[in-house]
Structures are given as structure tokens and as C-alpha cells.
């Protein structure tokens, strides 16, 4: 049903493949700062994932050095079986409610079932930053640089 | 590494420049049906007001910046995906211009991040979900339900003829 070209086109939208470099960084919990570590621990506990990566993309954005604001998570968990994409994302958002209300400004989610992950263990990429958070008062308050 | 990151936006920008846009971005105070009186300010966080915006067009996007000038990579991705499908007639609201709307739409959808995409008044998801729908072909089907023929189908047909 899906035209073959449709499957090729996403190449444009598949952000440059840096999978290896990022999975190395994302796969090393010892390097993680507090927010990243909290995200990892909460997802690990709630979803019992067969695969979990928490990737801090903050350095790619217009935030002060060392900020933990932009994250990407790749989770493969049996908890996602039978759930639509939107429900999988809601589940992750709920687990990370505290972080999202607090320091985390952007969270990109790839939520797969263990079977899906086995079939295609590929990481997506976050799109490049366009600088919107630079003058965003919300960001200032999230990072405690205001008041 | 950073070199390859830079190439893509350039490609997307070229794509963006190649088509005229028909989208409309307007401040909340002008949105929804006029004459209700309570437009603007604090009312935009009310779910009734938000619902009107969500249903104002078959395809509605809440984003940072405008389709011509997205202020966030995730919002830009949504714009580019829609453009790939030839969807240029949609309603876009810039939440950076309206603090109450920014919070109001998050409350309405119970979804913590921007962008947010609505098809026929129904919340579809953010950038990640739209991208996955695009990749799986589901987006073509969803657009069809709205009576919108994805441009990807036509480009596929042309491609087949050659």
C-alpha cells in the first residue's frame, strides 16, 4: 500500500546518522548529570526496558554550557505492547512529569516494543536547533537564570 | 560531525523556498469566531477557546515561530513534513507570541511539549509521532481521511511513468 518512494523519502528527514557516536555517549550512565540520571532511573524502574538510551542533546541548543534541557530517549519495553504511539508517548511523559515540569525543555521519544527494537535497532536524531529558546523567558526560568 | 548536521537544514531551507505558502498565522485575539467578546488575554488558556482554535481548520499546528520562520527544530520538522506531503494550507499558531495559549494548549491536550499537530480537531502528537507517521505511510492515510491527497502519491505516480 505504501509507495516504495515514500519509504525512501524520509531520508531527508532522517537526521544525519550519528548513531554510533551518540549511543556511546548515551550508553554511559557514569557520565550522566543529575537530570539525565533521574530520567534513566525512572524509565528503568517504570518500564523495565530491554533497551534504554538517554541522550542529552542540550549542547546542540542555545543554552548555557552544562545545562540539562534537551533530551532524547530511546526505550524498548514490553509495556508498550498493544499501545498506540500517542499512548506510548503519554506513558513516558507521565513517568517524567516532574522533569518536564522542571528542568527539561525538550524531550524526543522513540518508544518501541522489544520486537520492534529487535527488527530495527536504529536511533533517530533530533532536528537541528533553530535558536528559539535563546530569548524564551520560559527557558530562563527553567534554568534558574531568572529571579 | 557538525558538518553533516549543517547540510540538512540547508536542504530543508531550499525546499522551503521552492513553494509559496498559504498558511495563516495570526494572534489569538483574532482567532476563533469573532464576536464572542472574550478573545485574547487570559481566556486563551480556557479549554473552550482552545477547542475553537483546534477546530478552526482540518490541519492545525501549534508551533514555535511561523511556518516561514520556525524558531525550533522540532517545529521546523513538522512544517517540512507537511510540506513534503504538499500540505501548505493549514492553520499555524505561534505559541511564542501568546503565553496563555502556550500553556492552554498543553493543558488541553495533556501534552507537555510543542509542536502539537491536530487533524480534524483531534490531537495527533508532536514531531516524533508525525515523523513516524510519515515514515510508516500512516500520514498519507490520515490526510486522505481529511480529503487531502498527499503530494507524495502524485510524485510516486510521476516517478513511475518515467
Short mmCIF file of C-alpha atoms in Angstrom, two decimals:
data_model
loop_
_atom_site.label_atom_id
_atom_site.label_comp_id
_atom_site.label_asym_id
_atom_site.label_seq_id
_atom_site.Cartn_x
_atom_site.Cartn_y
_atom_site.Cartn_z
CA UNK A 1 0.00 0.00 0.00
CA UNK A 2 2.81 2.39 0.91
CA UNK A 3 4.60 3.51 -2.24
CA UNK A 4 8.21 2.46 -2.20
CA UNK A 5 9.35 6.02 -2.74
CA UNK A 6 7.61 7.06 0.41
CA UNK A 7 9.92 4.83 2.32
CA UNK A 8 12.94 6.40 0.69
CA UNK A 9 11.86 9.98 1.15
CA UNK A 10 12.26 10.03 4.88
CA UNK A 11 15.98 10.09 4.18
CA UNK A 12 15.55 13.83 4.02
CA UNK A 13 14.06 13.79 7.46
CA UNK A 14 16.34 11.26 8.95
CA UNK A 15 18.78 13.47 10.74
CA UNK A 16 22.41 12.76 9.98
CA UNK A 17 23.25 9.36 11.19
CA UNK A 18 25.50 9.72 14.17
CA UNK A 19 24.11 6.63 15.77
CA UNK A 20 27.36 5.16 16.95
CA UNK A 21 28.81 8.29 18.46
CA UNK A 22 25.60 9.02 20.27
CA UNK A 23 24.88 5.56 21.52
CA UNK A 24 28.35 5.54 23.05
CA UNK A 25 27.60 8.78 24.87
CA UNK A 26 24.06 7.74 25.72
CA UNK A 27 25.10 4.34 26.89
CA UNK A 28 27.40 5.54 29.59
CA UNK A 29 25.39 6.30 32.72
CA UNK A 30 28.53 7.14 34.67
CA UNK A 31 28.91 10.31 32.58
CA UNK A 32 25.38 11.45 33.28
CA UNK A 33 24.45 14.54 35.22
CA UNK A 34 21.57 14.62 37.72
CA UNK A 35 18.64 15.21 35.37
CA UNK A 36 19.77 12.63 32.84
CA UNK A 37 20.38 10.16 35.64
CA UNK A 38 16.90 10.76 37.07
CA UNK A 39 15.32 10.21 33.65
CA UNK A 40 17.22 6.98 33.23
CA UNK A 41 16.36 5.69 36.69
CA UNK A 42 12.65 6.49 36.38
CA UNK A 43 12.25 4.93 32.96
CA UNK A 44 14.27 1.91 34.02
CA UNK A 45 12.11 1.33 37.04
CA UNK A 46 8.73 2.01 35.47
CA UNK A 47 9.18 0.32 32.11
CA UNK A 48 11.73 -2.43 32.73
CA UNK A 49 13.10 -1.79 29.25
CA UNK A 50 15.07 -4.30 27.21
CA UNK A 51 16.84 -1.27 25.76
CA UNK A 52 17.16 2.24 27.14
CA UNK A 53 19.15 5.21 25.97
CA UNK A 54 19.01 8.64 27.49
CA UNK A 55 20.79 11.11 25.31
CA UNK A 56 21.50 14.66 26.37
CA UNK A 57 21.29 16.90 23.31
CA UNK A 58 21.49 20.13 25.30
CA UNK A 59 24.88 21.04 23.86
CA UNK A 60 23.22 21.36 20.45
CA UNK A 61 20.97 24.13 21.67
CA UNK A 62 21.16 27.74 22.68
CA UNK A 63 21.50 27.08 26.40
CA UNK A 64 24.40 27.70 28.78
CA UNK A 65 27.15 25.11 28.83
CA UNK A 66 26.35 22.23 31.16
CA UNK A 67 22.57 22.75 31.04
CA UNK A 68 20.40 19.67 31.01
CA UNK A 69 17.42 20.84 28.98
CA UNK A 70 17.12 18.85 25.76
CA UNK A 71 16.87 15.08 25.88
CA UNK A 72 16.22 12.20 23.58
CA UNK A 73 15.15 8.84 24.93
CA UNK A 74 15.02 5.56 23.11
CA UNK A 75 13.06 2.97 25.03
CA UNK A 76 12.17 -0.55 24.06
CA UNK A 77 9.86 -2.06 26.60
CA UNK A 78 7.19 -4.76 26.81
CA UNK A 79 4.99 -2.09 28.46
CA UNK A 80 4.42 -0.60 25.01
CA UNK A 81 2.83 -3.75 23.59
CA UNK A 82 -0.62 -3.01 22.26
CA UNK A 83 -0.31 0.75 22.82
CA UNK A 84 -0.57 3.30 20.02
CA UNK A 85 2.28 5.74 19.52
CA UNK A 86 0.46 8.51 21.27
CA UNK A 87 -0.25 6.32 24.29
CA UNK A 88 3.35 5.18 24.48
CA UNK A 89 4.46 8.79 24.48
CA UNK A 90 1.91 9.70 27.11
CA UNK A 91 3.20 6.89 29.29
CA UNK A 92 6.76 8.21 29.05
CA UNK A 93 5.60 11.79 29.59
CA UNK A 94 3.76 10.71 32.73
CA UNK A 95 6.76 8.92 34.13
CA UNK A 96 8.90 12.01 33.50
CA UNK A 97 6.24 14.50 34.60
CA UNK A 98 8.45 16.04 37.23
CA UNK A 99 11.38 16.56 34.87
CA UNK A 100 9.16 18.01 32.15
CA UNK A 101 7.59 20.44 34.57
CA UNK A 102 11.06 21.32 35.83
CA UNK A 103 14.37 21.49 34.02
CA UNK A 104 13.57 19.61 30.82
CA UNK A 105 12.56 21.79 27.92
CA UNK A 106 12.52 19.29 25.05
CA UNK A 107 12.05 15.55 25.09
CA UNK A 108 12.15 13.46 21.97
CA UNK A 109 10.79 9.96 22.42
CA UNK A 110 11.26 6.76 20.49
CA UNK A 111 9.13 4.13 22.13
CA UNK A 112 9.29 0.63 20.70
CA UNK A 113 8.22 -2.83 21.70
CA UNK A 114 11.09 -5.28 22.20
CA UNK A 115 10.11 -6.93 18.92
CA UNK A 116 10.20 -3.65 17.01
CA UNK A 117 13.54 -2.82 18.52
CA UNK A 118 14.96 -6.20 17.55
CA UNK A 119 13.76 -5.72 14.00
CA UNK A 120 15.12 -2.20 13.62
CA UNK A 121 17.53 -1.08 16.32
CA UNK A 122 18.07 2.34 14.79
CA UNK A 123 18.26 5.65 16.52
CA UNK A 124 16.59 8.72 15.17
CA UNK A 125 18.21 12.11 15.51
CA UNK A 126 16.96 15.33 16.95
CA UNK A 127 16.45 18.07 14.42
CA UNK A 128 18.96 20.89 14.45
CA UNK A 129 18.28 23.74 16.81
CA UNK A 130 16.91 26.97 15.38
CA UNK A 131 17.70 29.06 18.40
CA UNK A 132 14.16 29.67 19.66
CA UNK A 133 15.00 29.17 23.31
CA UNK A 134 17.60 31.91 23.31
CA UNK A 135 15.14 34.66 24.10
CA UNK A 136 12.49 32.49 25.64
CA UNK A 137 11.59 33.61 29.17
CA UNK A 138 10.41 30.06 29.93
CA UNK A 139 13.91 28.80 29.40
CA UNK A 140 15.35 31.38 31.73
CA UNK A 141 13.03 30.32 34.50
CA UNK A 142 13.62 26.61 33.81
CA UNK A 143 17.33 27.07 34.19
CA UNK A 144 17.05 29.30 37.22
CA UNK A 145 18.75 32.20 35.47
CA UNK A 146 15.78 34.42 36.14
CA UNK A 147 14.71 35.69 39.56
CA UNK B 1 30.06 15.66 12.63
CA UNK B 2 28.81 19.19 12.79
CA UNK B 3 29.30 19.47 9.04
CA UNK B 4 26.68 16.85 8.36
CA UNK B 5 24.35 18.48 10.82
CA UNK B 6 24.53 21.72 8.90
CA UNK B 7 23.84 20.25 5.50
CA UNK B 8 20.36 19.10 6.26
CA UNK B 9 18.87 22.42 7.31
CA UNK B 10 20.25 23.91 4.13
CA UNK B 11 18.45 21.27 2.12
CA UNK B 12 15.27 21.93 4.03
CA UNK B 13 15.60 25.66 3.52
CA UNK B 14 15.94 25.20 -0.22
CA UNK B 15 12.83 23.06 -0.18
CA UNK B 16 11.06 25.73 1.81
CA UNK B 17 11.98 28.42 -0.66
CA UNK B 18 10.66 26.45 -3.61
CA UNK B 19 6.97 26.69 -2.77
CA UNK B 20 4.65 29.51 -1.97
CA UNK B 21 2.90 29.25 1.35
CA UNK B 22 -0.76 29.57 2.07
CA UNK B 23 -0.66 29.20 5.80
CA UNK B 24 -2.02 31.75 8.14
CA UNK B 25 -0.55 32.73 11.45
CA UNK B 26 -2.47 35.16 13.49
CA UNK B 27 -2.58 36.25 17.06
CA UNK B 28 -5.05 34.52 19.27
CA UNK B 29 -7.07 37.67 19.69
CA UNK B 30 -8.14 37.33 16.08
CA UNK B 31 -8.62 33.60 16.13
CA UNK B 32 -11.77 31.58 16.53
CA UNK B 33 -15.12 33.04 15.63
CA UNK B 34 -15.26 36.75 16.13
CA UNK B 35 -17.92 38.32 18.28
CA UNK B 36 -17.53 36.14 21.32
CA UNK B 37 -16.08 39.09 23.08
CA UNK B 38 -13.78 37.22 25.38
CA UNK B 39 -10.90 36.89 22.93
CA UNK B 40 -7.28 37.30 23.92
CA UNK B 41 -5.56 37.54 27.27
CA UNK B 42 -6.41 35.05 29.93
CA UNK B 43 -9.26 33.46 28.03
CA UNK B 44 -6.93 31.63 25.67
CA UNK B 45 -6.00 29.19 28.40
CA UNK B 46 -9.64 28.17 28.76
CA UNK B 47 -10.42 24.89 27.08
CA UNK B 48 -13.38 26.35 25.19
CA UNK B 49 -11.20 28.93 23.49
CA UNK B 50 -8.51 26.40 22.73
CA UNK B 51 -11.05 24.00 21.30
CA UNK B 52 -12.15 26.65 18.82
CA UNK B 53 -8.58 27.09 17.64
CA UNK B 54 -8.05 23.37 17.36
CA UNK B 55 -11.15 23.04 15.21
CA UNK B 56 -10.56 26.16 13.15
CA UNK B 57 -9.07 24.17 10.26
CA UNK B 58 -8.71 20.49 9.25
CA UNK B 59 -4.97 20.77 9.84
CA UNK B 60 -3.82 22.80 12.82
CA UNK B 61 -0.29 23.16 14.16
CA UNK B 62 0.76 24.81 17.40
CA UNK B 63 4.39 25.68 16.96
CA UNK B 64 7.25 27.97 17.88
CA UNK B 65 7.66 30.59 15.20
CA UNK B 66 5.84 30.59 11.89
CA UNK B 67 5.97 28.08 9.03
CA UNK B 68 8.14 30.57 7.13
CA UNK B 69 10.37 31.08 10.13
CA UNK B 70 10.20 28.27 12.64
CA UNK B 71 12.01 29.05 15.89
CA UNK B 72 12.62 25.47 16.91
CA UNK B 73 13.98 22.42 15.15
CA UNK B 74 11.04 20.28 16.15
CA UNK B 75 8.51 22.81 14.86
CA UNK B 76 10.52 23.11 11.67
CA UNK B 77 10.42 19.35 11.19
CA UNK B 78 6.62 19.38 11.39
CA UNK B 79 6.44 22.16 8.80
CA UNK B 80 8.78 20.28 6.47
CA UNK B 81 6.90 17.00 6.79
CA UNK B 82 3.62 18.72 5.93
CA UNK B 83 5.31 20.43 3.01
CA UNK B 84 6.62 17.13 1.69
CA UNK B 85 3.03 15.96 1.54
CA UNK B 86 2.00 19.13 -0.25
CA UNK B 87 0.04 20.36 2.75
CA UNK B 88 0.53 24.11 2.67
CA UNK B 89 -2.97 25.15 3.59
CA UNK B 90 -3.12 24.78 7.34
CA UNK B 91 -3.55 26.89 10.40
CA UNK B 92 -0.42 27.54 12.42
CA UNK B 93 -0.38 29.25 15.79
CA UNK B 94 2.85 30.65 17.14
CA UNK B 95 2.87 29.92 20.86
CA UNK B 96 5.87 32.19 21.40
CA UNK B 97 3.54 35.09 20.67
CA UNK B 98 0.96 34.03 23.22
CA UNK B 99 1.95 32.87 26.66
CA UNK B 100 -1.56 31.81 27.64
CA UNK B 101 -2.02 29.77 24.50
CA UNK B 102 1.30 28.04 25.10
CA UNK B 103 0.09 26.78 28.45
CA UNK B 104 -3.52 26.45 27.33
CA UNK B 105 -2.75 24.04 24.52
CA UNK B 106 -0.55 21.92 26.77
CA UNK B 107 -3.37 21.65 29.26
CA UNK B 108 -5.94 20.96 26.58
CA UNK B 109 -4.04 18.08 25.04
CA UNK B 110 -2.35 16.98 28.26
CA UNK B 111 0.88 17.01 26.31
CA UNK B 112 3.95 18.77 27.69
CA UNK B 113 5.76 19.86 24.55
CA UNK B 114 5.39 21.99 21.43
CA UNK B 115 4.84 21.44 18.48
CA UNK B 116 1.42 19.82 18.53
CA UNK B 117 -0.48 18.69 15.48
CA UNK B 118 -4.24 18.35 15.19
CA UNK B 119 -6.08 16.71 12.32
CA UNK B 120 -9.82 17.32 12.18
CA UNK B 121 -9.74 18.64 15.73
CA UNK B 122 -8.08 15.50 17.01
CA UNK B 123 -4.69 15.57 18.67
CA UNK B 124 -2.21 13.51 16.66
CA UNK B 125 1.03 14.14 18.52
CA UNK B 126 4.22 16.10 18.25
CA UNK B 127 7.22 16.00 15.98
CA UNK B 128 8.31 12.43 16.79
CA UNK B 129 4.88 10.98 16.12
CA UNK B 130 4.30 12.93 12.91
CA UNK B 131 7.71 11.83 11.66
CA UNK B 132 6.93 8.20 12.41
CA UNK B 133 3.54 8.51 10.74
CA UNK B 134 5.28 9.96 7.73
CA UNK B 135 7.78 7.12 7.63
CA UNK B 136 5.18 4.40 8.06
CA UNK B 137 2.84 5.84 5.45
CA UNK B 138 0.10 6.44 8.02
CA UNK B 139 0.18 10.17 7.40
CA UNK B 140 -0.90 9.66 3.79
CA UNK B 141 -3.89 7.70 5.05
CA UNK B 142 -4.77 10.23 7.73
CA UNK B 143 -4.65 13.07 5.19
CA UNK B 144 -6.85 11.06 2.87
CA UNK B 145 -9.49 10.91 5.61
CA UNK B 146 -9.48 14.72 5.57
CA UNK B 147 -9.90 14.76 1.80
CA UNK B 148 -6.29 15.84 1.31
CA UNK B 149 -4.32 13.97 -1.28
CA UNK B 150 -0.69 13.73 -0.26
CA UNK B 151 1.68 15.14 -2.86
CA UNK B 152 3.87 12.12 -2.24
CA UNK B 153 1.31 9.94 -4.01
CA UNK B 154 1.49 12.13 -7.11
CA UNK B 155 5.25 12.28 -7.11
CA UNK B 156 5.20 8.50 -6.84
CA UNK B 157 2.93 8.29 -9.88
CA UNK B 158 5.10 10.66 -11.92
CA UNK B 159 8.10 8.73 -10.88
CA UNK B 160 6.50 5.51 -12.11
CA UNK B 161 5.72 6.96 -15.52
CA UNK B 162 9.26 8.00 -16.27
#
